[in-house]
PDB file of C-alpha atoms in Angstrom:
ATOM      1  CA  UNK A   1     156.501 121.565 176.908  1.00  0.00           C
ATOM      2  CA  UNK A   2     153.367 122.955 175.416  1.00  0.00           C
ATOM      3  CA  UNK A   3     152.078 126.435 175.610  1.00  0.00           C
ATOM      4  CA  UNK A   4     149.263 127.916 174.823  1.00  0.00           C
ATOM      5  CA  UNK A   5     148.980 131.818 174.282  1.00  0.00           C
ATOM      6  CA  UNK A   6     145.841 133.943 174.045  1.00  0.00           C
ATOM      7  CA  UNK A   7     146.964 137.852 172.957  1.00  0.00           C
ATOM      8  CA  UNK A   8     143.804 139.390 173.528  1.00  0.00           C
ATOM      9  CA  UNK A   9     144.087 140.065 177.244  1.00  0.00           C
ATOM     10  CA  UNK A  10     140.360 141.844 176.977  1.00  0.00           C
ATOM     11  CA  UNK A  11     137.631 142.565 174.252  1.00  0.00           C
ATOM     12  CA  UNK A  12     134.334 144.068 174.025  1.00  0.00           C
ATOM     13  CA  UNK A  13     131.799 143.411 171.604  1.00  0.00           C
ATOM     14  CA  UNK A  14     128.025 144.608 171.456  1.00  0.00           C
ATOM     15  CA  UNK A  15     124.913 142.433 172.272  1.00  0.00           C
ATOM     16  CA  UNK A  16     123.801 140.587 169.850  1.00  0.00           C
ATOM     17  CA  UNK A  17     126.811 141.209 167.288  1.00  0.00           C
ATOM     18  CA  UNK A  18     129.419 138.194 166.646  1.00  0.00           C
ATOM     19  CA  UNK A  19     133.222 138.303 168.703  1.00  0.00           C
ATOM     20  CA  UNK A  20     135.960 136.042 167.923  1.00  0.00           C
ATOM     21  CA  UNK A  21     139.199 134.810 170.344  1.00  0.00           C
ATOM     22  CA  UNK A  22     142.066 134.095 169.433  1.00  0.00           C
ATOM     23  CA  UNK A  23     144.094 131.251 170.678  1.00  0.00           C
ATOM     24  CA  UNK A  24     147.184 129.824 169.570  1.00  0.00           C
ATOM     25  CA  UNK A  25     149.562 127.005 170.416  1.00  0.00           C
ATOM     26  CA  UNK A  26     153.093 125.218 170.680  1.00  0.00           C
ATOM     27  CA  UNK A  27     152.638 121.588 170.648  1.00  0.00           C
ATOM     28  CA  UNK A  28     155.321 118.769 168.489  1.00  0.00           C
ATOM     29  CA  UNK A  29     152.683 116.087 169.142  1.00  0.00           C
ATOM     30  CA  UNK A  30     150.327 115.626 166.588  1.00  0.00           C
ATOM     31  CA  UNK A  31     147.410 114.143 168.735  1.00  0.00           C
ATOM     32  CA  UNK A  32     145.986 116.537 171.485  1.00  0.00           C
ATOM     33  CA  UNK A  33     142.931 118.058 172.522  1.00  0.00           C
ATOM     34  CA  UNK A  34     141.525 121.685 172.392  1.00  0.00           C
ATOM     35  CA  UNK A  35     139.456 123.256 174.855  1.00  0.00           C
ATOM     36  CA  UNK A  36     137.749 126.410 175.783  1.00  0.00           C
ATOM     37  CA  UNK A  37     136.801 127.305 179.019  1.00  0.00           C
ATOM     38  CA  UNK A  38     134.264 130.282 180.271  1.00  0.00           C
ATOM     39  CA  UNK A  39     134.758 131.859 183.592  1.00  0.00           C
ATOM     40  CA  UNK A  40     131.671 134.099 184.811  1.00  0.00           C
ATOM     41  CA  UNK A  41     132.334 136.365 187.688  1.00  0.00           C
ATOM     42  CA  UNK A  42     130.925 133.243 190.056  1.00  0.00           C
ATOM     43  CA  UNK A  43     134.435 131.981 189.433  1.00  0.00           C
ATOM     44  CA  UNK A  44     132.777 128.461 188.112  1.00  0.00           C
ATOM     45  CA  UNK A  45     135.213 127.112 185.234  1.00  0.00           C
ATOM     46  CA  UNK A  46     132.628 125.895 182.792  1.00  0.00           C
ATOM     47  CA  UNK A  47     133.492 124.399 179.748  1.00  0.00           C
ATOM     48  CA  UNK A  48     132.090 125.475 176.423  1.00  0.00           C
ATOM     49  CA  UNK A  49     133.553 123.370 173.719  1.00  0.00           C
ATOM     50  CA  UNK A  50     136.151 120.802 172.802  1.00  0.00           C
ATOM     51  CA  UNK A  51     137.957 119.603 169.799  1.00  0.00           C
ATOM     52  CA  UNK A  52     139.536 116.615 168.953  1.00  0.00           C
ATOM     53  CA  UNK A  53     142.822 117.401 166.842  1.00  0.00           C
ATOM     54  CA  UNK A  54     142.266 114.512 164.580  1.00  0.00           C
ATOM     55  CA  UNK A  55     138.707 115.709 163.261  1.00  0.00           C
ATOM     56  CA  UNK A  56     139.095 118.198 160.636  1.00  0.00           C
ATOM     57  CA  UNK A  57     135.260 119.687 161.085  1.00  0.00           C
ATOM     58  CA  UNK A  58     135.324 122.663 163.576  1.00  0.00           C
ATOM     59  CA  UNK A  59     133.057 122.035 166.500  1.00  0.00           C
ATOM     60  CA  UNK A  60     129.880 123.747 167.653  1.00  0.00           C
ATOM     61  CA  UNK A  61     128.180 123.779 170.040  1.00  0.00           C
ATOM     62  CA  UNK A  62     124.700 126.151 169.771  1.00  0.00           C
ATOM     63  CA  UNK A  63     126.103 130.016 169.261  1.00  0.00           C
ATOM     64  CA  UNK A  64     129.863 128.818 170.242  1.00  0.00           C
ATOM     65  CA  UNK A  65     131.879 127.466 167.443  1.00  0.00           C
ATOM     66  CA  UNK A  66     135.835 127.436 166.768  1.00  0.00           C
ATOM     67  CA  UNK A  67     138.520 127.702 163.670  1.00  0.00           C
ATOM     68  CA  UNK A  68     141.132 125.196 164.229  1.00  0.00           C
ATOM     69  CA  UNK A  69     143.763 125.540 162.050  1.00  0.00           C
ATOM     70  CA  UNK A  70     145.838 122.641 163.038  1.00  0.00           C
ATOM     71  CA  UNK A  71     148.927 123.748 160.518  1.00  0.00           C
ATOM     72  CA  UNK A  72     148.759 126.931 162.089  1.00  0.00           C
ATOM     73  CA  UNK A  73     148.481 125.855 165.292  1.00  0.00           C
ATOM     74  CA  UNK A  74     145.607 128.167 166.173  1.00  0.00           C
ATOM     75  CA  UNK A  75     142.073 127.414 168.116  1.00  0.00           C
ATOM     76  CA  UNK A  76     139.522 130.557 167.903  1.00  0.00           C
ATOM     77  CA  UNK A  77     136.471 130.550 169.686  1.00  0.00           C
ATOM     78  CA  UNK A  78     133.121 132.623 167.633  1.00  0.00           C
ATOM     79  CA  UNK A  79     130.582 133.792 169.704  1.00  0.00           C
ATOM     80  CA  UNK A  80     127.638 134.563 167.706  1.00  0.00           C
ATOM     81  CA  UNK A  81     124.801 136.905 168.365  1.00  0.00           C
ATOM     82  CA  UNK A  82     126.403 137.333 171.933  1.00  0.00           C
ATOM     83  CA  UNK A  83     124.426 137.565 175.261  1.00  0.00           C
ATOM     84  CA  UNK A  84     124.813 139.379 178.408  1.00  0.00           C
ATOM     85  CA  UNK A  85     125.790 136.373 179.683  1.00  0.00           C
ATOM     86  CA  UNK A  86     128.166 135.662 177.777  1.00  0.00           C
ATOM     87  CA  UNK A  87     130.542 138.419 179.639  1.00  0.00           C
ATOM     88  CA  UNK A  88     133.137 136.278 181.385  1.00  0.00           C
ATOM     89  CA  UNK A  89     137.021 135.552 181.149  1.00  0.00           C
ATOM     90  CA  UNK A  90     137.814 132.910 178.565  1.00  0.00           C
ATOM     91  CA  UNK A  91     140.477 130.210 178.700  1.00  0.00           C
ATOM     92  CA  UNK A  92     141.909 128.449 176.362  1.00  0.00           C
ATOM     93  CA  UNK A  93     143.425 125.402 177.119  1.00  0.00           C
ATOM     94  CA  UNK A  94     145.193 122.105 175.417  1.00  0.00           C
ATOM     95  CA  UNK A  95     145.692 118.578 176.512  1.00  0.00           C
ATOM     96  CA  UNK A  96     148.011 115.983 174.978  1.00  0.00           C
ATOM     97  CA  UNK A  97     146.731 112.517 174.151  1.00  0.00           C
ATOM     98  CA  UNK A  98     150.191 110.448 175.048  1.00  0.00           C
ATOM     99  CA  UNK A  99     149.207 107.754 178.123  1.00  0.00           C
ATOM    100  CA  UNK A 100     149.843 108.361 181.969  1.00  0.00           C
ATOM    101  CA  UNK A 101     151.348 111.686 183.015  1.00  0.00           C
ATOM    102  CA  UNK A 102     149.671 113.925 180.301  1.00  0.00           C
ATOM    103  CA  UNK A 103     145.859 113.997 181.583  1.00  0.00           C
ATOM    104  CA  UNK A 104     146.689 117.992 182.566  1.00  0.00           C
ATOM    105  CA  UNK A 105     145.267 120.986 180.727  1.00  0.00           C
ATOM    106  CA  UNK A 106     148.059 123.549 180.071  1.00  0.00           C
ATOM    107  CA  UNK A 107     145.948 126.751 179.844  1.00  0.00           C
ATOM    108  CA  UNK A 108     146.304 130.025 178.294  1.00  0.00           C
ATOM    109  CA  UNK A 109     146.483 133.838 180.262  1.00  0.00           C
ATOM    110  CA  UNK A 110     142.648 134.334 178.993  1.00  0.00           C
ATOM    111  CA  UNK A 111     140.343 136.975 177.556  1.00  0.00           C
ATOM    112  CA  UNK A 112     137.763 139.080 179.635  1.00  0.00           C
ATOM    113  CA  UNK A 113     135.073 139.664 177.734  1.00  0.00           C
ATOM    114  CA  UNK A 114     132.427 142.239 177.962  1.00  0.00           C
ATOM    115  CA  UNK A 115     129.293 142.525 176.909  1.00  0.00           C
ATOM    116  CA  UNK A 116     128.166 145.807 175.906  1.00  0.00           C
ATOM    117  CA  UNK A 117     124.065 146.410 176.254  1.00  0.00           C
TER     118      UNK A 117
ATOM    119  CA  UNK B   1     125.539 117.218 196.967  1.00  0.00           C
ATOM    120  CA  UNK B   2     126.553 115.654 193.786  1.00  0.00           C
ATOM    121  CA  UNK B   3     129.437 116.703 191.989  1.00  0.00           C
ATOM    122  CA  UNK B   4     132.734 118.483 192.817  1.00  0.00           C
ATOM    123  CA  UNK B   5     133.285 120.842 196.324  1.00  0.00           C
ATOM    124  CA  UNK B   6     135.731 122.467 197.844  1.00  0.00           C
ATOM    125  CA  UNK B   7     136.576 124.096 201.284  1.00  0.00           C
ATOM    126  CA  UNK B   8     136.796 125.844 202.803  1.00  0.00           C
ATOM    127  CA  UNK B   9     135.368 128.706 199.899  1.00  0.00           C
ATOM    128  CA  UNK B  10     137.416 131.724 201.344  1.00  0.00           C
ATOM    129  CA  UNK B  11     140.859 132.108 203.796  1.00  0.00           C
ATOM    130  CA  UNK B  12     143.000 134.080 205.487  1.00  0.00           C
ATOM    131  CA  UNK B  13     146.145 132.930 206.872  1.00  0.00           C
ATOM    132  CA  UNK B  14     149.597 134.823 208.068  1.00  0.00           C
ATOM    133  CA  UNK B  15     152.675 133.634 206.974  1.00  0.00           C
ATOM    134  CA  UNK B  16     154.299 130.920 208.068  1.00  0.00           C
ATOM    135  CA  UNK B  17     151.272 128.307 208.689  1.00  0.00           C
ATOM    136  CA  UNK B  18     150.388 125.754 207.550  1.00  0.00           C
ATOM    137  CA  UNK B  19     146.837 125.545 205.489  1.00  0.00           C
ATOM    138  CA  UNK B  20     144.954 122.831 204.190  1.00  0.00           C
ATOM    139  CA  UNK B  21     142.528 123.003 201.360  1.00  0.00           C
ATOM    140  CA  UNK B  22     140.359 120.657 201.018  1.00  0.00           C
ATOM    141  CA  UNK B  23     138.678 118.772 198.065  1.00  0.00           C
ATOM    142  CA  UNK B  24     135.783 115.948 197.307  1.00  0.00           C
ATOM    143  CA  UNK B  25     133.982 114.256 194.392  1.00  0.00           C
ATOM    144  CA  UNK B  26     131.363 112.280 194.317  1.00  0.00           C
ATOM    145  CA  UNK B  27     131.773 110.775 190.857  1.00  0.00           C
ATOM    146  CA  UNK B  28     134.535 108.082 191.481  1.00  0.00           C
ATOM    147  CA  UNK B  29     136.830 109.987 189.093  1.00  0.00           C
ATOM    148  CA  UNK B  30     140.237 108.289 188.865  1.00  0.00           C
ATOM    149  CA  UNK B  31     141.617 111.529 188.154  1.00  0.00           C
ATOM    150  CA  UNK B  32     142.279 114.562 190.547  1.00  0.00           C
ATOM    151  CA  UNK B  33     144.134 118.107 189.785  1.00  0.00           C
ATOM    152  CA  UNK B  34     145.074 121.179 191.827  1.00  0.00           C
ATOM    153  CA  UNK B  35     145.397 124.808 189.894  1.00  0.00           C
ATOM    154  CA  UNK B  36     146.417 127.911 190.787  1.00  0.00           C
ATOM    155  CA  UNK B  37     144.945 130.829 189.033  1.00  0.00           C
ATOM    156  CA  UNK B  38     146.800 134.326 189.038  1.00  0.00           C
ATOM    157  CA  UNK B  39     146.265 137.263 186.951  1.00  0.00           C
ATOM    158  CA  UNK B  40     148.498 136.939 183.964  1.00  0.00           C
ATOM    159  CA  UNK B  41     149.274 133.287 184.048  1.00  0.00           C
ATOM    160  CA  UNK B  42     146.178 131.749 184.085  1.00  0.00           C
ATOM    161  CA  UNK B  43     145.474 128.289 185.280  1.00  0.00           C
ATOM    162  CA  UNK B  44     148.984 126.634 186.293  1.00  0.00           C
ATOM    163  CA  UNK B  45     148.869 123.175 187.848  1.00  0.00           C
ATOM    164  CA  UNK B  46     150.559 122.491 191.434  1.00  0.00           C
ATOM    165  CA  UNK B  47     149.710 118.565 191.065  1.00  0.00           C
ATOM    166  CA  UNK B  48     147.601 116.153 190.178  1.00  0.00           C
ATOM    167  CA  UNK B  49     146.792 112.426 190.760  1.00  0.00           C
ATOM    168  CA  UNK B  50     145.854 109.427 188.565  1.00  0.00           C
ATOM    169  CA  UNK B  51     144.285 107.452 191.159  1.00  0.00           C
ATOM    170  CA  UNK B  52     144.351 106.695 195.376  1.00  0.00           C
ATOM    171  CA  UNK B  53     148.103 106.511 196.389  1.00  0.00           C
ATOM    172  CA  UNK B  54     149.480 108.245 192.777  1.00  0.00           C
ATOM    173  CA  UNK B  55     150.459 111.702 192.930  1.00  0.00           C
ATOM    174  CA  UNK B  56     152.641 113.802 190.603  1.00  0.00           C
ATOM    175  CA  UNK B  57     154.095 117.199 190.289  1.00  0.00           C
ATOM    176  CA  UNK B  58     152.695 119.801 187.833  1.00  0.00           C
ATOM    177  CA  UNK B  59     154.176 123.143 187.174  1.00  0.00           C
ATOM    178  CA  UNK B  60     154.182 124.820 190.258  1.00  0.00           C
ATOM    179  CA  UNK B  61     154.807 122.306 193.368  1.00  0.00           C
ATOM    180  CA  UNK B  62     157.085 124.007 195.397  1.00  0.00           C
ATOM    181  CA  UNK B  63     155.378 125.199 198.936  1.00  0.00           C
ATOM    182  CA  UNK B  64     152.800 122.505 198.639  1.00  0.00           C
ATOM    183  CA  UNK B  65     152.030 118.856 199.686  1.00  0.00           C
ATOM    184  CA  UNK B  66     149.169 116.403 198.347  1.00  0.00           C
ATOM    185  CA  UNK B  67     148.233 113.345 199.316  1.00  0.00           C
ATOM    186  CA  UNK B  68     145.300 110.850 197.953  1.00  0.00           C
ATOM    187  CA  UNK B  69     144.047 107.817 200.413  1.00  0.00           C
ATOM    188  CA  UNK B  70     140.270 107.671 199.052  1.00  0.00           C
ATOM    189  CA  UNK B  71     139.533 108.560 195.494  1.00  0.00           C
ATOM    190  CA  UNK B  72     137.586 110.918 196.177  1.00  0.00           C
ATOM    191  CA  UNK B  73     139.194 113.137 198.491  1.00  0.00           C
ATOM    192  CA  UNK B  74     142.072 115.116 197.275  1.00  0.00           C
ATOM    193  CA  UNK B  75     143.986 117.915 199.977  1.00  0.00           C
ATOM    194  CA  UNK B  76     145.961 120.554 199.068  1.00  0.00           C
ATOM    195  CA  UNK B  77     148.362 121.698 202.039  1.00  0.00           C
ATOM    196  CA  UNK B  78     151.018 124.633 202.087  1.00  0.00           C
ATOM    197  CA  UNK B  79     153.083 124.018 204.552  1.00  0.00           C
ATOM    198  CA  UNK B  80     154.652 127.167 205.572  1.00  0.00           C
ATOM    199  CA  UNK B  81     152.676 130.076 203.174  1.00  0.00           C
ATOM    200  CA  UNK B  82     154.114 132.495 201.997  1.00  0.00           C
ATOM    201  CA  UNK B  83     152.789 135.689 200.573  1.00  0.00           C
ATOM    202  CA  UNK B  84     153.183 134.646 196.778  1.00  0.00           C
ATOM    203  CA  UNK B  85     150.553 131.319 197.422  1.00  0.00           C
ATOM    204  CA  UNK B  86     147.765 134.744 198.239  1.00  0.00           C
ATOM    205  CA  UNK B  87     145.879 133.076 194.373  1.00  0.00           C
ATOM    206  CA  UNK B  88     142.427 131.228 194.113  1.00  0.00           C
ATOM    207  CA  UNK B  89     143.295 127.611 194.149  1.00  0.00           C
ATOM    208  CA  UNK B  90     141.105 125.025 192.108  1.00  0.00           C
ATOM    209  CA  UNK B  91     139.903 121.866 192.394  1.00  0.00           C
ATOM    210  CA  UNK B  92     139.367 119.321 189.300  1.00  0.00           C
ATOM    211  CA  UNK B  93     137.952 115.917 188.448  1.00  0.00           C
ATOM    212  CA  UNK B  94     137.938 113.434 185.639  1.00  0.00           C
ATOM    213  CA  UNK B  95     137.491 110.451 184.495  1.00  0.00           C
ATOM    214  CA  UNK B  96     140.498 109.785 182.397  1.00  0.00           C
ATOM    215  CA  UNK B  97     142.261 110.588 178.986  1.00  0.00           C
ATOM    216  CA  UNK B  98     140.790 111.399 175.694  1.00  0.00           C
ATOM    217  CA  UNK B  99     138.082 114.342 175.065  1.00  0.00           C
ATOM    218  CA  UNK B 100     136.745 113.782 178.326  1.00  0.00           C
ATOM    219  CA  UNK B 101     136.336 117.114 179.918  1.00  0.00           C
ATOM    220  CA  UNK B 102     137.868 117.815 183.584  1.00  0.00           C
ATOM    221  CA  UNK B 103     134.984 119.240 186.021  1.00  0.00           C
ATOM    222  CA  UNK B 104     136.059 122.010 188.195  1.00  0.00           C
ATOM    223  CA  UNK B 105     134.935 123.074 191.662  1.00  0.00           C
ATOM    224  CA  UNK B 106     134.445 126.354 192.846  1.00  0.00           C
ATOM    225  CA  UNK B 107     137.692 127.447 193.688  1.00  0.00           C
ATOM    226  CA  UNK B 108     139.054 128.623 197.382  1.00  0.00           C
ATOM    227  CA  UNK B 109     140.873 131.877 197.692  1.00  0.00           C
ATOM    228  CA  UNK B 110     143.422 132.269 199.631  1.00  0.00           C
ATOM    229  CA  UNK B 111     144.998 135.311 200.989  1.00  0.00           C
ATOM    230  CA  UNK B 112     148.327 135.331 202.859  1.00  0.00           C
ATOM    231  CA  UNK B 113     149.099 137.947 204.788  1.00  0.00           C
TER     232      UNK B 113
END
């Protein structure tokens, strides 16, 4: 079974400055998917960026991107010049790519991060 | 509304009854999940549902019951709860395998006392 461990259980990092997550992951399949999920205090899981484990290029998306290391088995997420709203608890989570029975995201414990003014 | 909704948003129950969450999309996603969330573990899936009539077991299924006649309805029930189902349970849709992202509703929380 996969399993996906984030070590950071909480970080801070000022406004505007640039924070990084860690993520990591146990996987023997060699085609998955990466994901990382924000949770505001709302509760609303809203997803933030994906990645594909057979592209090599790290994805972006605006001031989010991520390292994926696939040797390494690691999937950071970079927040740059970070927002107030930007404080939330992070997940990270993986999917495997095999047919029927493995649409489910196994996530990580998260990250609460906060924003300091 | 469009989208993904669950209810009801907030219960209390006492031990020993039975509950039933309830959840609806409105996108025709084929596929349907159920999460727990719990400080320190995260998101852990109870079940989950390729289509009407096909339900499987995730992680954590013991204490709870699913069923799926209409796509787009998906209920959660605990049959007897117990203090230890007290979480925030979460709803999920999607449309099927790949890179395709699964769309979450706005959670119920549930306290059993």
């Amino acid at each position: 079974a996969q399993t996906v461990t984030q070590s950071q259980p909480e970080m801070s990092v000022q406004e505007a400055e640039t924070v990084t997550l860690s993520c990591t992951y146990d996987t023997s399949e060699s085609d998955y998917y990466l994901f990382w999920y924000k949770q505001p205090p709302s509760r609303q899981m809203i997803l933030v960026i994906r990645q594909e484990a057979y592209k090599q290029q790290n994805a972006t998306e605006n001031r989010f991107s991520v390292n994926f290391q696939k040797a390494a088995k690691s999937f950071s997420l970079k927040i740059s010049d970070s927002q107030l709203g930007d404080a939330a608890m992070y997940f990270c989570a993986y999917r495997s790519d095999i047919n029927f029975g493995n649409e489910k995201l196994t996530f990580g414990t998260g990250t609460r991060l906060t924003i300091i003014p | 509304d469009a989208g993904i909704t669950q209810s009801p948003r907030y219960k209390i129950t006492e031990t020993g009854r039975q509950v039933t969450l309830m959840c609806h999309q409105t996108w025709s996603h084929s596929y349907m999940f159920w999460y727990r969330q719990d400080l320190g573990h995260g998101l852990r899936l109870i079940y989950y549902s390729a289509a009407a009539d096909i339900t499987d077991k995730g992680e954590v299924p013991d204490g709870y019951v699913v069923s799926r006649s209409k796509t787009e309805n998906f209920p959660l029930t605990l049959e007897s709860a117990t203090r230890s189902q007290t979480s925030v349970y979460f709803c999920a849709s999607s449309t099927g395998q790949g890179v395709y992202e699964q769309y979450f509703g706005p959670g119920t929380r549930l306290t059993v006392t």
